Coordinates of C-alpha atoms and ligand atoms in Angstrom, one line a residue:
X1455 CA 95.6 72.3 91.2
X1456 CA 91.8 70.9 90.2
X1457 CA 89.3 72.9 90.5
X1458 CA 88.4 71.6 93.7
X1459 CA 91.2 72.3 95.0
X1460 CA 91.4 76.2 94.2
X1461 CA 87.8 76.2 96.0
X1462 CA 89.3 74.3 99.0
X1463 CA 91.8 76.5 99.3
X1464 CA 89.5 79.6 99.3
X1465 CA 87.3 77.9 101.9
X1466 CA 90.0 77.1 103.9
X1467 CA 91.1 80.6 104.3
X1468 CA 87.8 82.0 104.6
X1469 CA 86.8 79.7 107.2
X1470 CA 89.9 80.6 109.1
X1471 CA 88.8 84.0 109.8
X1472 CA 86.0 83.7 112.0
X1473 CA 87.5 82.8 115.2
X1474 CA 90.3 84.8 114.0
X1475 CA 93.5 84.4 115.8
X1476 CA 95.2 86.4 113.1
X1477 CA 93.8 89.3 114.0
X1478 CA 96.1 89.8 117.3
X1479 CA 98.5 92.5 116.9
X1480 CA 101.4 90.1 117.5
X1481 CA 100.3 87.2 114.9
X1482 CA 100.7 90.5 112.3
X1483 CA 103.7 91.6 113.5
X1484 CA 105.1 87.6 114.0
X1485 CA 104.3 87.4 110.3
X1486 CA 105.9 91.0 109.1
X1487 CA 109.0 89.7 110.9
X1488 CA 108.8 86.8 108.8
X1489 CA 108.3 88.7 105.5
X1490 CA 111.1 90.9 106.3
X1491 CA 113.5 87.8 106.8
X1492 CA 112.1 86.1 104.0
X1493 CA 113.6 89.6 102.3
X1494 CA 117.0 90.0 104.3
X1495 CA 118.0 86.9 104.7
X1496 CA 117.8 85.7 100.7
X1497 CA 119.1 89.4 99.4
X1498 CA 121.0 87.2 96.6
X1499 CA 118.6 84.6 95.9
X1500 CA 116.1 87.9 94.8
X1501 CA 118.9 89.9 93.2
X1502 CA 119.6 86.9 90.9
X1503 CA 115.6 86.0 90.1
X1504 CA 115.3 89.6 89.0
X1505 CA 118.2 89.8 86.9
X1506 CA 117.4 86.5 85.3
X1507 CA 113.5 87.9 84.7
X1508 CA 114.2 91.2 83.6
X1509 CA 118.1 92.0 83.5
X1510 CA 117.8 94.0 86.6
X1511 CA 121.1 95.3 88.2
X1512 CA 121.4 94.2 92.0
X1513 CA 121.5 97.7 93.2
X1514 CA 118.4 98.6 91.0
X1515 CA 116.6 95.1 92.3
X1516 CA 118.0 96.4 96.1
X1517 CA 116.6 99.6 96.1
X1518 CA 113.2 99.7 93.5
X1519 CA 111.9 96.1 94.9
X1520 CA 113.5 94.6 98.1
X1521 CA 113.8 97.7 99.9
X1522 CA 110.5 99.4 99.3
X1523 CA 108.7 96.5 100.8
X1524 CA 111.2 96.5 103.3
X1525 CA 110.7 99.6 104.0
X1526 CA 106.3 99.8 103.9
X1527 CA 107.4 96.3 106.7
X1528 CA 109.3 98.7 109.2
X1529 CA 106.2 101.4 108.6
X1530 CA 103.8 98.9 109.6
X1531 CA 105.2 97.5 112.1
X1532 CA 105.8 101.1 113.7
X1533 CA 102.8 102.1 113.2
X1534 CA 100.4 99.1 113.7
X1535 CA 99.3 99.6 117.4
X1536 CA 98.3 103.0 116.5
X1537 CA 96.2 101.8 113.5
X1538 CA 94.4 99.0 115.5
X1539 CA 93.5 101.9 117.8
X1540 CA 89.9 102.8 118.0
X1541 CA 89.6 106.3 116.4
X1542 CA 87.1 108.5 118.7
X1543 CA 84.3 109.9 117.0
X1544 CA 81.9 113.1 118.1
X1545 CA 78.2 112.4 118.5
X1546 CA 75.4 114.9 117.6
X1547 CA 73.8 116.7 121.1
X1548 CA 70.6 114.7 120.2
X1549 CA 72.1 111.4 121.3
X1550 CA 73.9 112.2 123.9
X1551 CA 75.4 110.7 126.2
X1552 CA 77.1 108.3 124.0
X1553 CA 80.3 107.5 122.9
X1554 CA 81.6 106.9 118.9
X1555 CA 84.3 105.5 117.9
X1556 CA 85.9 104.0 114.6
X1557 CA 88.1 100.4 114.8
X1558 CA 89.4 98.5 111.6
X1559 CA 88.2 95.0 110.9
X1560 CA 90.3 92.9 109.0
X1561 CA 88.3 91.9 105.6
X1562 CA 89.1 87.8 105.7
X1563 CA 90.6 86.5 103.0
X1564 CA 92.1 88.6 100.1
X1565 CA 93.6 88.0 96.6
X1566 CA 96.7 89.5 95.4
X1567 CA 97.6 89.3 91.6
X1568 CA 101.0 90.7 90.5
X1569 CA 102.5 91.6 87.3
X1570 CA 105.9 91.4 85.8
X1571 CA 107.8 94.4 86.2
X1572 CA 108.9 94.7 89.6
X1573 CA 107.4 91.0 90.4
X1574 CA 108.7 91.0 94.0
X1575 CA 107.6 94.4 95.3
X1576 CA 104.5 94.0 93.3
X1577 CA 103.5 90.8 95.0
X1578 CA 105.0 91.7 98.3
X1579 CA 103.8 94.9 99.1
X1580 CA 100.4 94.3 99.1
X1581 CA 100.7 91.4 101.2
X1582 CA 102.2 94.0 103.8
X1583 CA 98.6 95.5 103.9
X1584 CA 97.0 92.3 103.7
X1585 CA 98.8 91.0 106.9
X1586 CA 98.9 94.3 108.9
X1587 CA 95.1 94.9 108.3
X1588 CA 94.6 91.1 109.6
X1589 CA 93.6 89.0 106.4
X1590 CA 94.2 85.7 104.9
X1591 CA 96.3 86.1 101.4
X1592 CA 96.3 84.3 98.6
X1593 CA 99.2 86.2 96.5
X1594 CA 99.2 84.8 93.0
X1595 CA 102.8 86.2 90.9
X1596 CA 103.3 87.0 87.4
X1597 CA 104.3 84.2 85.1
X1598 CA 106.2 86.2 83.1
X1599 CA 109.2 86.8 86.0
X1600 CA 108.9 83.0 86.1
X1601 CA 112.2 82.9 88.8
X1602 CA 110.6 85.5 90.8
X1603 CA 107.6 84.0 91.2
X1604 CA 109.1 80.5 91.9
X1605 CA 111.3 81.9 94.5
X1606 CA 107.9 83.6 96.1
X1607 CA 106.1 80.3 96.4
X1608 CA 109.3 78.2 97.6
X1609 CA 110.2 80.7 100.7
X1610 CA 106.3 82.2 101.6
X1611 CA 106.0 78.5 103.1
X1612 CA 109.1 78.6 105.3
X1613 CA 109.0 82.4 106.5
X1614 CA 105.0 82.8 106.8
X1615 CA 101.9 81.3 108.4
X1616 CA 100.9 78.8 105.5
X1617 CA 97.2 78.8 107.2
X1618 CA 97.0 81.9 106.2
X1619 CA 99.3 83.1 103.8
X1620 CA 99.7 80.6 100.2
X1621 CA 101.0 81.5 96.9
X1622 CA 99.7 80.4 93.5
X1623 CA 101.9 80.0 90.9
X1624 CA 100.5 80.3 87.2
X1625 CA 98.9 82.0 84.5
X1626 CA 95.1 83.0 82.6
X1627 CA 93.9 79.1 83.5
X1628 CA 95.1 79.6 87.3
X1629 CA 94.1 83.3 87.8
X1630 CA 90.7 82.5 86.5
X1631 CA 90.1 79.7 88.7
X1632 CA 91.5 81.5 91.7
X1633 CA 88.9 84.5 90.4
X1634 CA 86.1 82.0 90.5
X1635 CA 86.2 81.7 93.9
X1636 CA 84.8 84.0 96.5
X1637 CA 87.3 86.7 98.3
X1638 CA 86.4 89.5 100.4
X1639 CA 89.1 91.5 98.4
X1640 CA 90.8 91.4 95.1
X1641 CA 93.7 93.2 94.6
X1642 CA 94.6 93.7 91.3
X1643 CA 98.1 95.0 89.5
X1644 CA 98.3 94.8 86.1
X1645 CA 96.3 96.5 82.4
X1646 CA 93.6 97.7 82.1
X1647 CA 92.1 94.9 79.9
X1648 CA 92.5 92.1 82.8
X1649 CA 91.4 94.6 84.9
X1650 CA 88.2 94.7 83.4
X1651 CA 87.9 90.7 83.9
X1652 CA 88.5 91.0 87.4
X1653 CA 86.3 93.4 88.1
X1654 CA 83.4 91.2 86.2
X1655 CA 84.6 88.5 88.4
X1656 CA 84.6 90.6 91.3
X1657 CA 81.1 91.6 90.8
X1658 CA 79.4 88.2 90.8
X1659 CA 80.2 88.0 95.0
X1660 CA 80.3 91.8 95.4
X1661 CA 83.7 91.4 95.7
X1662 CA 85.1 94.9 96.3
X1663 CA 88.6 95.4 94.0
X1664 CA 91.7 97.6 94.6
X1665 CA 92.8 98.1 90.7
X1666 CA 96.2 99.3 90.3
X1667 CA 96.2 100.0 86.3
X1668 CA 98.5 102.1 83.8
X1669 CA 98.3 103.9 81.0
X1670 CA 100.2 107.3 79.2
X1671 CA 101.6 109.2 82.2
X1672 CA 102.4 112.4 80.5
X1673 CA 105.1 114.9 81.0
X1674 CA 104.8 119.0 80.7
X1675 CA 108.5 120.6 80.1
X1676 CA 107.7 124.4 80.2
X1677 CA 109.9 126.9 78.9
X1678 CA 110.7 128.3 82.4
X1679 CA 112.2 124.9 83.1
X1680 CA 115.6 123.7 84.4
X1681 CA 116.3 121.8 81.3
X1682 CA 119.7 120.1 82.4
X1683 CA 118.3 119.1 85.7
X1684 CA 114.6 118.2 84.2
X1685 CA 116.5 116.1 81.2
X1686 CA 118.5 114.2 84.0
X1687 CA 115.5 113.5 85.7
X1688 CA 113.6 112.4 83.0
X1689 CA 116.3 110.0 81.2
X1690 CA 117.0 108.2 84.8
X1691 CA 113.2 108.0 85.0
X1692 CA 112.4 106.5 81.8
X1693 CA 115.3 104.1 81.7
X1694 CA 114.5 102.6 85.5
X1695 CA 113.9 99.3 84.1
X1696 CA 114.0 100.0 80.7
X1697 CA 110.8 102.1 81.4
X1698 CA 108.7 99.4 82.3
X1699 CA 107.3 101.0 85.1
X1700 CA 103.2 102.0 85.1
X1701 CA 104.6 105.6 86.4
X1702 CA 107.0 105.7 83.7
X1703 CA 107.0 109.0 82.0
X1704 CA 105.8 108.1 78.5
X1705 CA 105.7 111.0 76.7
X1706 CA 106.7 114.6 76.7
X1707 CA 104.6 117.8 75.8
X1708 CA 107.8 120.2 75.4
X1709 CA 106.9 123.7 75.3
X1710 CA 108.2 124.4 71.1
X1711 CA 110.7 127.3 72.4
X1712 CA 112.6 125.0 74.7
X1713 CA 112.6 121.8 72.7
X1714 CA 115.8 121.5 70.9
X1715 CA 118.2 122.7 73.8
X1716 CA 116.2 119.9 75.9
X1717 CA 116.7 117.7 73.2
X1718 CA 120.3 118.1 73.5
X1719 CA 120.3 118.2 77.4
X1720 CA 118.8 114.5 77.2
X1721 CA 121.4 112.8 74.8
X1722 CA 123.6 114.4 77.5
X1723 CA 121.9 113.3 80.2
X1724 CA 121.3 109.4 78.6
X1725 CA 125.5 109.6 78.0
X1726 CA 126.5 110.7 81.6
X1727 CA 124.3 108.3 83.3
X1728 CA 124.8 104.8 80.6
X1729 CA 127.5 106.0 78.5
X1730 CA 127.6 105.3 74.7
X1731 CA 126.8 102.1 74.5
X1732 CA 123.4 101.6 77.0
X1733 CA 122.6 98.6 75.3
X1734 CA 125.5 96.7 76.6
X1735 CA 125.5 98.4 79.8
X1736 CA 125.3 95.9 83.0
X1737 CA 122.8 98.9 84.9
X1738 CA 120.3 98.8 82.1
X1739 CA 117.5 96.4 82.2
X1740 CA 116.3 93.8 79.8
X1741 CA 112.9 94.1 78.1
X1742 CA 110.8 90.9 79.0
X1743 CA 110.1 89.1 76.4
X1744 CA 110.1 89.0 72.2
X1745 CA 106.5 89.8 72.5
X1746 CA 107.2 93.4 73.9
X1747 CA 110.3 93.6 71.9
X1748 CA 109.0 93.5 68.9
X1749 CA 105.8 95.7 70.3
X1750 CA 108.5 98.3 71.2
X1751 CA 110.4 98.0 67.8
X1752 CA 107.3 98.4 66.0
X1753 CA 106.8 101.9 67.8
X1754 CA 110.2 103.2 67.3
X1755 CA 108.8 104.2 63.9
X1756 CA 107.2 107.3 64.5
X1757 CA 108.2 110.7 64.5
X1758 CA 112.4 111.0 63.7
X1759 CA 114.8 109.6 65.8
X1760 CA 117.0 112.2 68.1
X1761 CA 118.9 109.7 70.4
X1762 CA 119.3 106.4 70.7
X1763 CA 117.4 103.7 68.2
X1764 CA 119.8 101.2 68.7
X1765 CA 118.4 97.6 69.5
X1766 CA 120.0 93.9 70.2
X1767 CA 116.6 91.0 69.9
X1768 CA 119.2 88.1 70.9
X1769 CA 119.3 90.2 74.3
X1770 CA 116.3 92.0 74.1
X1771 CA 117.7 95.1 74.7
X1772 CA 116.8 98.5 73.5
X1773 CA 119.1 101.8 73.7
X1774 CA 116.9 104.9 75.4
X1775 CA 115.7 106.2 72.5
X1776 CA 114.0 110.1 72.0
X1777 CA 111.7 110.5 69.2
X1778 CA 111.1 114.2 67.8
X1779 CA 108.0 115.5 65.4
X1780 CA 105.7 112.8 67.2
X1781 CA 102.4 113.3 65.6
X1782 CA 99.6 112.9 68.5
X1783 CA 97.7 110.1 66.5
X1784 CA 100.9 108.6 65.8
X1785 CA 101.3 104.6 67.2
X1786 CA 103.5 105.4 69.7
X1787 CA 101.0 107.7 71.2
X1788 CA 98.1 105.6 70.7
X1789 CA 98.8 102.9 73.8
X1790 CA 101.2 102.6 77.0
X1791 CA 104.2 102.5 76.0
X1792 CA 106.1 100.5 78.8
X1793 CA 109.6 100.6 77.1
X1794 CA 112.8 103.4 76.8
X1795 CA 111.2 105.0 73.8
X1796 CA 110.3 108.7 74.2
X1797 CA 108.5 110.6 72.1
X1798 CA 108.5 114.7 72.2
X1799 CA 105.3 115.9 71.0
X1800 CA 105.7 120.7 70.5
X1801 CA 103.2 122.5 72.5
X1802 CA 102.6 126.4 72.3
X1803 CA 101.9 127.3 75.8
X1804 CA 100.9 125.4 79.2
X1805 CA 97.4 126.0 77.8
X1806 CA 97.9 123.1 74.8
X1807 CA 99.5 121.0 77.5
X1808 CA 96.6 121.1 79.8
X1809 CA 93.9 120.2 77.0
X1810 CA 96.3 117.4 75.3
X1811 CA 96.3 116.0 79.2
X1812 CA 92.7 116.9 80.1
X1813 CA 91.3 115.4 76.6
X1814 CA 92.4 112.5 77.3
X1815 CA 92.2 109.9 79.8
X1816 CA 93.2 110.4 83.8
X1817 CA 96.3 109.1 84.1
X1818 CA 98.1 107.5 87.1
X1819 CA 101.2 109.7 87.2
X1820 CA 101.5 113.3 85.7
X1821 CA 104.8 115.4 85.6
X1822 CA 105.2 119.4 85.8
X1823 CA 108.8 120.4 84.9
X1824 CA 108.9 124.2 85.3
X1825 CA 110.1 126.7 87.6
X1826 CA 107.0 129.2 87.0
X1827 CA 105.0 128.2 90.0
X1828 CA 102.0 129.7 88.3
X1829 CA 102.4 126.8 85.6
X1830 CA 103.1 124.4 88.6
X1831 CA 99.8 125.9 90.1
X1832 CA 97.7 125.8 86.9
X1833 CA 98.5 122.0 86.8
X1834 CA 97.7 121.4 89.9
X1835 CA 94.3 122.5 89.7
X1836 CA 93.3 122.2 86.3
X1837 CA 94.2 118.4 85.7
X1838 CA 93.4 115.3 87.6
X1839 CA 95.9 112.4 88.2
X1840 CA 96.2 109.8 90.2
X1841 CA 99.6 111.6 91.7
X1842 CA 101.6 114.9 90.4
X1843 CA 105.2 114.9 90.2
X1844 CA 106.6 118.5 90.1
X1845 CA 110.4 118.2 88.6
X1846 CA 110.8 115.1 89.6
X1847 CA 109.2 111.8 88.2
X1848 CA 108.6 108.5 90.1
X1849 CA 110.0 109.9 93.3
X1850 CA 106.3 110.5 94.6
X1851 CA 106.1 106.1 94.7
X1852 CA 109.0 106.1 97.7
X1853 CA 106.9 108.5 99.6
X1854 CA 104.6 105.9 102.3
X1855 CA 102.8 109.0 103.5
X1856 CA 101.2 109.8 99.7
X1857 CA 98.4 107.4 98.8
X1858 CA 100.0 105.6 95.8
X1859 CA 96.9 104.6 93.1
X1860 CA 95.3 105.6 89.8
X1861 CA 92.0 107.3 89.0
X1862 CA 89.6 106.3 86.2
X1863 CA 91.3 104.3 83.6
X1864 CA 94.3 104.2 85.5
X1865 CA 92.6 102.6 88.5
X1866 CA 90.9 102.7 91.9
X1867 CA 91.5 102.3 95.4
X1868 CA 95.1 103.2 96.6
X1869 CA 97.8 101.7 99.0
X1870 CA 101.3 102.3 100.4
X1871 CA 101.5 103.0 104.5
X1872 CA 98.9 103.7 106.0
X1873 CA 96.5 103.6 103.1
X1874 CA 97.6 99.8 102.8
X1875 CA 95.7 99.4 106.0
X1876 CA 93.0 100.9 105.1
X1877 CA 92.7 99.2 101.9
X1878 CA 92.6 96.2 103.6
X1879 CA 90.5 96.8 106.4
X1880 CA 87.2 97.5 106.7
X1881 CA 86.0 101.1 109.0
X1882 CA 83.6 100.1 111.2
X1883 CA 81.4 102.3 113.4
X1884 CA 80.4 102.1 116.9
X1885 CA 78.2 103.6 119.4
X1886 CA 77.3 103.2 122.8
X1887 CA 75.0 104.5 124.8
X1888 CA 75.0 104.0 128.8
X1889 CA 71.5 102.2 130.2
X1890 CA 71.1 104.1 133.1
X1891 CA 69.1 107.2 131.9
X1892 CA 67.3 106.2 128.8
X1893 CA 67.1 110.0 127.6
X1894 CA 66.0 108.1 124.1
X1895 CA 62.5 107.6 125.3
X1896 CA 61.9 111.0 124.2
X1897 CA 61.9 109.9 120.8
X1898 CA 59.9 106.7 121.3
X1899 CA 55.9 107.1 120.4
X1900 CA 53.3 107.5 122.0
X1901 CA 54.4 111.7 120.8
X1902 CA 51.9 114.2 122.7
X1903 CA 51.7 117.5 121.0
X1904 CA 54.1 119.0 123.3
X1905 CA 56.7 116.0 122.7
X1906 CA 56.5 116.5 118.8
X1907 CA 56.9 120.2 119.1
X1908 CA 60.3 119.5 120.8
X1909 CA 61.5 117.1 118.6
X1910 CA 61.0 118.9 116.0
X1911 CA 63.0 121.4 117.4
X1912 CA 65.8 119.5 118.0
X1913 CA 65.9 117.9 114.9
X1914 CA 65.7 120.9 112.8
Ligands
NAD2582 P1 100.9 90.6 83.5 O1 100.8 90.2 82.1 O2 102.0 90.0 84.4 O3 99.5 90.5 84.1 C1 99.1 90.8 85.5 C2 98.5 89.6 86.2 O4 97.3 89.4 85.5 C3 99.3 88.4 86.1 O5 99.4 87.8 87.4 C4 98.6 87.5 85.1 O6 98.7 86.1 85.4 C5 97.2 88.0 85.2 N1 96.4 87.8 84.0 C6 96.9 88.0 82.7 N2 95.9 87.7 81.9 C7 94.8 87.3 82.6 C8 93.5 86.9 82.2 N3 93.1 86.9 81.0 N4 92.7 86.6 83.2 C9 93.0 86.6 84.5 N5 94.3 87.0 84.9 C10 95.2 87.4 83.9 O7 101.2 92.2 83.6 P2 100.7 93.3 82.7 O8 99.2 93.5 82.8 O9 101.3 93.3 81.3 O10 101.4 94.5 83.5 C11 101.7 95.7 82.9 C12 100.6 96.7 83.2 O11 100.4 96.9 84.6 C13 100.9 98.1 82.6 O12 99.7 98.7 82.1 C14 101.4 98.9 83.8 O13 101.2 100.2 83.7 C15 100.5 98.3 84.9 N6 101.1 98.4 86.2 C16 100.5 99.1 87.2 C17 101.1 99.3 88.4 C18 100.5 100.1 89.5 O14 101.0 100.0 90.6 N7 99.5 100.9 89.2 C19 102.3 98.7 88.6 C20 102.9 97.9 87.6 C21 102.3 97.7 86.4

C-alpha cells in the first residue's frame, strides 16, 4: 500500500460513519455472527497458524485464543441491547422538570494493533468491542505470527463487512503509516517502548489510546501458603505458552522460611504436568523467534539453576527453568522476561514483599499466594496493579466481568465485556427539558433583589 492509499483507507472509514448504518443494533450483531463463524467454522485452519507461529498445542490455541473471543462474542451479543440502552440519569431540584439520561455513541473509525503472542485473540478481541460499540476497524496483526496474521486478513473479507472492517498486514513501515492517519481511537497491544510511539502519534489528532502494555508481574509466596497447590499453579502459569504471556508471573518473592520445600514442590509440579523431557513435549510451546531465544538464554545466567536449564535453538525451545539466589539487580530482573525462566528472589516477611512491589513500577498482574487473609488483605490495599490474582495466576483474564488492563507503565484504559463497550464508545449526556412551563426564566436577568436572594438560595 502507498501512502495514499493508507490515507484513503482511513478516509474511507471515517467518512462511513456519519450516516452511520453501522450503528443499528442488527448490523453489530450481523457482523459478531460473522466473526464467530469466521472462528467456528476454520477451528483447524487457526489451530495450525498458531502452532506453526508459536508451537502452540490445539487444545492450548482452542481454549487461550479461539475461545476467549468466542466467548467475549456470545457476551456481546447477550448483552448488546442492554448496552445500547439509554442509562437514566437524576437531575438536581434546580432544573427540574427534566429528564437525564446517558446513551453510548460509537467513536467512528478505530485502530487495532496486535502483538505476537496470542496473535488471534489479540487481534480479535478487540475488534469485538470495536463492532459492538458501532465503529469502523482497521485491525493491523503482528508480523511476527506471520500465518496468523495472513489467515486474519484472508477470511476478515469473506466473514465481515469490508466497508467497515479491513485488515493490514505488516510491520514498523505499515504501522507507521497506518499511525499517520487520523482515528478516533487507537488501540494499542504490545511494549512499552511502541507504546510510547503511539501515543506521540496519537497526540498529534488528539487521538485518545487504549494501551495494553507489560512488564514484571510479580509473585508473593508467603509462608502460610499452600505450597503444592501454589507450585502447581504457578508452573502451569508460567509455562502457558512458554510464558509469553504480558500476565505471566515473572518472578517470585518467596517468603525465605518456605523457599526450599516450594522449590521442590515446583520441579514436582513442572514433572507431573510436562514430564521429564518438556522440551520435546508436544503441549509445550515454542519461543518465537532466535531473537528472543537467545534474549532468554542470555538471562538463564543469573542466580543458580534449581530446575530445568535445558534448551534446543534448532527448535527454539526452552525447558521451564527456576532460578534460585536471584540477586534483585541481577539481568533477569532488570526487564520483562516473557519466557519459562523463573527466578526466586528470599524475602523476610510480607513487609519486604510489599516494598520490592511498591518500589517499583505498577505492574499489570500481581499474585498473592497465602492462606493468611491478613497477608491477602495487606496486598490488597497496600499495592496497586492493574488486577490481583489471589492463589491463582492468569485466571482473573477469563473473567468478562473484571476490567482486564494495566496501570501506569503497564498501561491505560481497559477492556473485556462490558468494558469493551465502553472502551469503544463514547458516554454521552442528555437533558431535556419540557417547553411548556419555562420555570428557567427564573434564572434569566433582568434579577430584582428579591430574585437574586432566591437564587442564591437555591444555589447554595
Ligand atoms: P510485537 O513486536 O508484535 O509488536 C506489537 C505491535 O506493534 C505489532 O503489530 C508491531 O507491528 C507494532 N510495532 C512494532 N514496532 C513498531 C514501531 N516501531 N512503530 C509502530 N508499530 C510497531 O509485540 P511485542 O511488543 O513484543 O509484544 C510483547 C509485549 O506486549 C510484552 O511487553 C507483553 O507484556 C505485552 N503484551 C500485553 C498484553 C496486554 O493485554 N496487556 C498482551 C500481550 C502482550
Amino acid at each position: 500500500m502507498t501512502t495514499t492509499d493508507f490515507r484513503t483507507l482511513a478516509d474511507e472509514l471515517r467518512a462511513r460513519r456519519a450516516p452511520g448504518f453501522w450503528r443499528s443494533r442488527r448490523w453489530r450483531l450481523d457482523q459478531l455472527d460473522g466473526l464467530a463463524g469466521m472462528l467456528s467454522q476454520n477451528i483447524t485452519l487457526w489451530e495450525q497458524a498458531l502452532a506453526k507461529d508459536l508451537g502452540k498445542s490445539d487444545l492450548e490455541a482452542h481454549i487461550t485464543e479461539i475461545s476467549v473471543v468466542l466467548e467475549e462474542i456470545r457476551l456481546a451479543k447477550r448483552n448488546l441491547w442492554h448496552w445500547m440502552l439509554p442509562h437514566p440519569k437524576p437531575v438536581p431540584a434546580t432544573l427540574q422538570p427534566a429528564w437525564a439520561h446517558t446513551v453510548r455513541d460509537p467513536l467512528g473509525a478505530v485502530l487495532v494493533i496486535a502483538p505476537w503472542n496470542y496473535p488471534l485473540q489479540l487481534a480479535l478481541a478487540p475488534l469485538v468491542g470495536a463492532i459492538a460499540g458501532g465503529n469502523s476497524a482497521v485491525v493491523k496483526p503482528s508480523e511476527l505470527a506471520p500465518a496468523t496474521s495472513e489467515l486474519i486478513a484472508r477470511l476478515a473479507p469473506i466473514y465481515l463487512d469490508s466497508r467497515a472492517v479491513r485488515v493490514v498486514e505488516g510491520a514498523v513501515d505499515e504501522t507507521t503509516a497506518l499511525l499517520e492517519q487520523r482515528w478516533d481511537l487507537i488501540f494499542y497491544t504490545g511494549n512499552s517502548r511502541v507504546a510510547r510511539i503511539v501515543a506521540a502519534a496519537a497526540a498529534k489528532h488528539l487521538t485518545p489510546t487504549v494501551l495494553e502494555l507489560g512488564g514484571k508481574s510479580p509473585v508473593y509466596v508467603d509462608a502460610s501458603a499452600n505450597l503444592r497447590v501454589s507450585a502447581r499453579r504457578l508452573a502451569w502459569a508460567k509455562t502457558m505458552n512458554a510464558g509469553q504471556t504480558c500476565i505471566a508471573p515473572d518472578y517470585v518473592l518467596v517468603h525465605e522460611s518456605v523457599r526450599e520445600p516450594f522449590v521442590e514442590e515446583l520441579r514436582k509440579a513442572v514433572l507431573e504436568q510436562l514430564g521429564t523431557a518438556p522440551a520435546t513435549n508436544a503441549e509445550y510451546a515454542t519461543i518465537v523467534n532466535e531473537r528472543h531465544f537467545d534474549r532468554l538464554r542470555g538471562l538463564m545466567s543469573s542466580g543458580t539453576r534449581r530446575v530445568g536449564g535445558g534448551i534446543n535453538r534448532d527448535e527454539l525451545r526452552i525447558e521451564p527453568t527456576v532460578l534460585t539466589d536471584v540477586a534483585p539487580e541481577s539481568a533477569v530482573m532488570a526487564e520483562e522476561i516473557f519466557g519459562p525462566i523463573l527466578p526466586l528472589v528470599d524475602v523476610a516477611d510480607a513487609d519486604e514483599a510489599i516494598a520490592f512491589v511498591t518500589e517499583r513500577e505498577k505492574p499489570l498482574a500481581l499474585y498473592v499466594y497465602a492462606e493468611d487473609t491478613a497477608v491477602v488483605r495487606r496486598f490488597q490495599q497496600e499495592t496497586t496493579s492493574g488486577a490481583l490474582g489471589v492463589n491463582v495466576s492468569l485466571a482473573h483474564a477469563a473473567v468478562p466481568s473484571l476490567p482486564f488492563g494495566g496501570v501506569g507503565e503497564s498501561g491505560m484504559g481497559a477492556y473485556h465485556g462490558r468494558k469493551s463497550f465502553e472502551a469503544f464508545t463514547h458516554e454521552k449526556g442528555v437533558l431535556a427539558k419540557p417547553t411548556r412551563l419555562d420555570t428557567l426564566q427564573l434564572i434569566y436577568p433582568p434579577h430584582s433583589e428579591g430574585r437574586r436572594k432566591l437564587l442564591r438560595r437555591l444555589f447554595r
